mmCIF file of C-alpha atoms in Angstrom:
data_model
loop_
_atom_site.group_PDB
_atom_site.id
_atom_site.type_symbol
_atom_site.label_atom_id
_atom_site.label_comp_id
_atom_site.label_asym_id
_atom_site.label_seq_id
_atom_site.Cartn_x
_atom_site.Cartn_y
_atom_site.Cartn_z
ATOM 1 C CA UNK A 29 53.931 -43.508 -316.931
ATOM 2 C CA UNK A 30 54.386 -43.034 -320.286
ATOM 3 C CA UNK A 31 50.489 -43.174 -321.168
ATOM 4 C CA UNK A 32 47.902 -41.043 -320.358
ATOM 5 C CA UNK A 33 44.233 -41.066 -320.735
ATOM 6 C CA UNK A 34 42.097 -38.319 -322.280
ATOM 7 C CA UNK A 35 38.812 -36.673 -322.148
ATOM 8 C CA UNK A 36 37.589 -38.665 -325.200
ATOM 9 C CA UNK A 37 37.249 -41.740 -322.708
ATOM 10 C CA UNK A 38 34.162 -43.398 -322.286
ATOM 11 C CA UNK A 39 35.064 -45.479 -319.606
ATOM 12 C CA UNK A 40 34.076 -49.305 -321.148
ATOM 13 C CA UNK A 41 36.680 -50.682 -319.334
ATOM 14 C CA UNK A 42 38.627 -52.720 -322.154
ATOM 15 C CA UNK A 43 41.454 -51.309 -321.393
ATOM 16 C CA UNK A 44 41.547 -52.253 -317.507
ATOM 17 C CA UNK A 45 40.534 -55.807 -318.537
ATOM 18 C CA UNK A 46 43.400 -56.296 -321.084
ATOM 19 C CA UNK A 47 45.904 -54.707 -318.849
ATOM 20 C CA UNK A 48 48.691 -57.414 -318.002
ATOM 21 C CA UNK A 49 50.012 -55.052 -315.205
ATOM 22 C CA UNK A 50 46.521 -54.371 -313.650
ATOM 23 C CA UNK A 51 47.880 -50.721 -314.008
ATOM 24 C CA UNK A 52 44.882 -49.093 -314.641
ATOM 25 C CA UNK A 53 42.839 -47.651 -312.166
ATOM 26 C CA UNK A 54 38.866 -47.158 -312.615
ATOM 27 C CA UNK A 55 38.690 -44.054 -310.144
ATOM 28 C CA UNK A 56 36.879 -45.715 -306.888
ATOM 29 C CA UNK A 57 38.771 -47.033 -303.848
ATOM 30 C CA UNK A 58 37.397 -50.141 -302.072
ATOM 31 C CA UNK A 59 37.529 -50.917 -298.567
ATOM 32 C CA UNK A 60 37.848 -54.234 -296.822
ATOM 33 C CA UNK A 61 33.942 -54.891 -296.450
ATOM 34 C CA UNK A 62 33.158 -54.523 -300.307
ATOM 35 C CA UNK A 63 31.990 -51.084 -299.990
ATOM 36 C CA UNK A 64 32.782 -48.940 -302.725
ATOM 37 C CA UNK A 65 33.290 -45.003 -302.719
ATOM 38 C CA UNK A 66 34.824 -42.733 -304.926
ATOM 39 C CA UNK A 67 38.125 -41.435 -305.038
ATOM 40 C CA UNK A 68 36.459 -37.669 -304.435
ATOM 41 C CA UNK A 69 34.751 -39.210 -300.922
ATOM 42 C CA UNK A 70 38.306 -40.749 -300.040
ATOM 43 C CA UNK A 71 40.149 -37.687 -300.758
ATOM 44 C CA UNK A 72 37.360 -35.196 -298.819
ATOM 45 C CA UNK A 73 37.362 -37.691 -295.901
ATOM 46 C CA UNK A 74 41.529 -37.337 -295.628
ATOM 47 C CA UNK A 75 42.680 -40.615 -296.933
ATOM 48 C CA UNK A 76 44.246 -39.574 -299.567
ATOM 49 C CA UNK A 77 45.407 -36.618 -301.030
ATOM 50 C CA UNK A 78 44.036 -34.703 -304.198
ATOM 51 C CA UNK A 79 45.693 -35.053 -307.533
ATOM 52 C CA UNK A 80 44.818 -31.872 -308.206
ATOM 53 C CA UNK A 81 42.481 -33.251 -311.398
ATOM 54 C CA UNK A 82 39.468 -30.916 -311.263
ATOM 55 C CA UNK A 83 37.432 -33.092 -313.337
ATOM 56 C CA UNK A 84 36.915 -37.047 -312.603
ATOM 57 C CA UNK A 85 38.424 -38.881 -315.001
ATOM 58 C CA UNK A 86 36.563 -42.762 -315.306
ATOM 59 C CA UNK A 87 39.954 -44.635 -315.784
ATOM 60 C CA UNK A 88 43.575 -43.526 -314.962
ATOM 61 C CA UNK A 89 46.868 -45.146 -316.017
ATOM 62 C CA UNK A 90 48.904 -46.287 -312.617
ATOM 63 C CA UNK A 91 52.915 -46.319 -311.866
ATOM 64 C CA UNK A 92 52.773 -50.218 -312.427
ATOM 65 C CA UNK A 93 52.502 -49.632 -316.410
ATOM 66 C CA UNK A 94 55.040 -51.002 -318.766
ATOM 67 C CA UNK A 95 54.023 -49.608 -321.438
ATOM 68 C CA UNK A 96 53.416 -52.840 -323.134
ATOM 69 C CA UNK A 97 50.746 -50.910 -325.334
ATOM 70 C CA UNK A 98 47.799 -53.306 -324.664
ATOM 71 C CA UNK A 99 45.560 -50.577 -323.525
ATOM 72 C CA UNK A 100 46.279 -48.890 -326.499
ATOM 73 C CA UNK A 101 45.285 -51.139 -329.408
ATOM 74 C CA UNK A 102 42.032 -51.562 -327.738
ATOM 75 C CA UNK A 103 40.946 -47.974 -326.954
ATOM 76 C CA UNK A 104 37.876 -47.698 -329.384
ATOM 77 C CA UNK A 105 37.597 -44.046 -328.992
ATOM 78 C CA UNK A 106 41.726 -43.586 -329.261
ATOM 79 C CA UNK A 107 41.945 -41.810 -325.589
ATOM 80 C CA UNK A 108 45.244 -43.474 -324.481
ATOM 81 C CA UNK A 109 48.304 -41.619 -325.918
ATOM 82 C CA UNK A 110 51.861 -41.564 -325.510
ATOM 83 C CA UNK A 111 52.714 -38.485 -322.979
#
């Protein structure tokens, strides 16, 4: 992952919609009956370990990125950067 997202994201989602990769991850985890829970619940219930992030971060770039530089251009608050 050569991209990373900062604090200055105010999670609107463009860049998870534009992503050709679907690499970008809105922070919940969904189960197989359509109920949603956050990554916190997952990780305090023991499926799945921490990532050591003390603060929740609304959208998070995933190992499937290419680093085609969609997500990028249409940042409007400029919180994806190059690592």
């Amino acid at each position: 992952m050569a991209y990373l997202i900062n604090e200055n994201c105010i999670a609107c989602g463009d860049c998870s919609v534009v992503c050709p990769e679907k690499a970008i991850d809105d922070g919940y985890t969904y189960n197989t009956v359509g109920e949603i829970s956050s990554t916190t619940d997952v990780v305090r219930d023991g499926a799945m370990e921490s990532s050591g992030r003390s603060v929740w971060q609304g959208y998070r770039i995933t190992g499937a990125c290419t680093e085609c530089g969609s997500c990028v251009e249409v940042c409007p608050t400029g919180a994806i950067m190059k690592r």
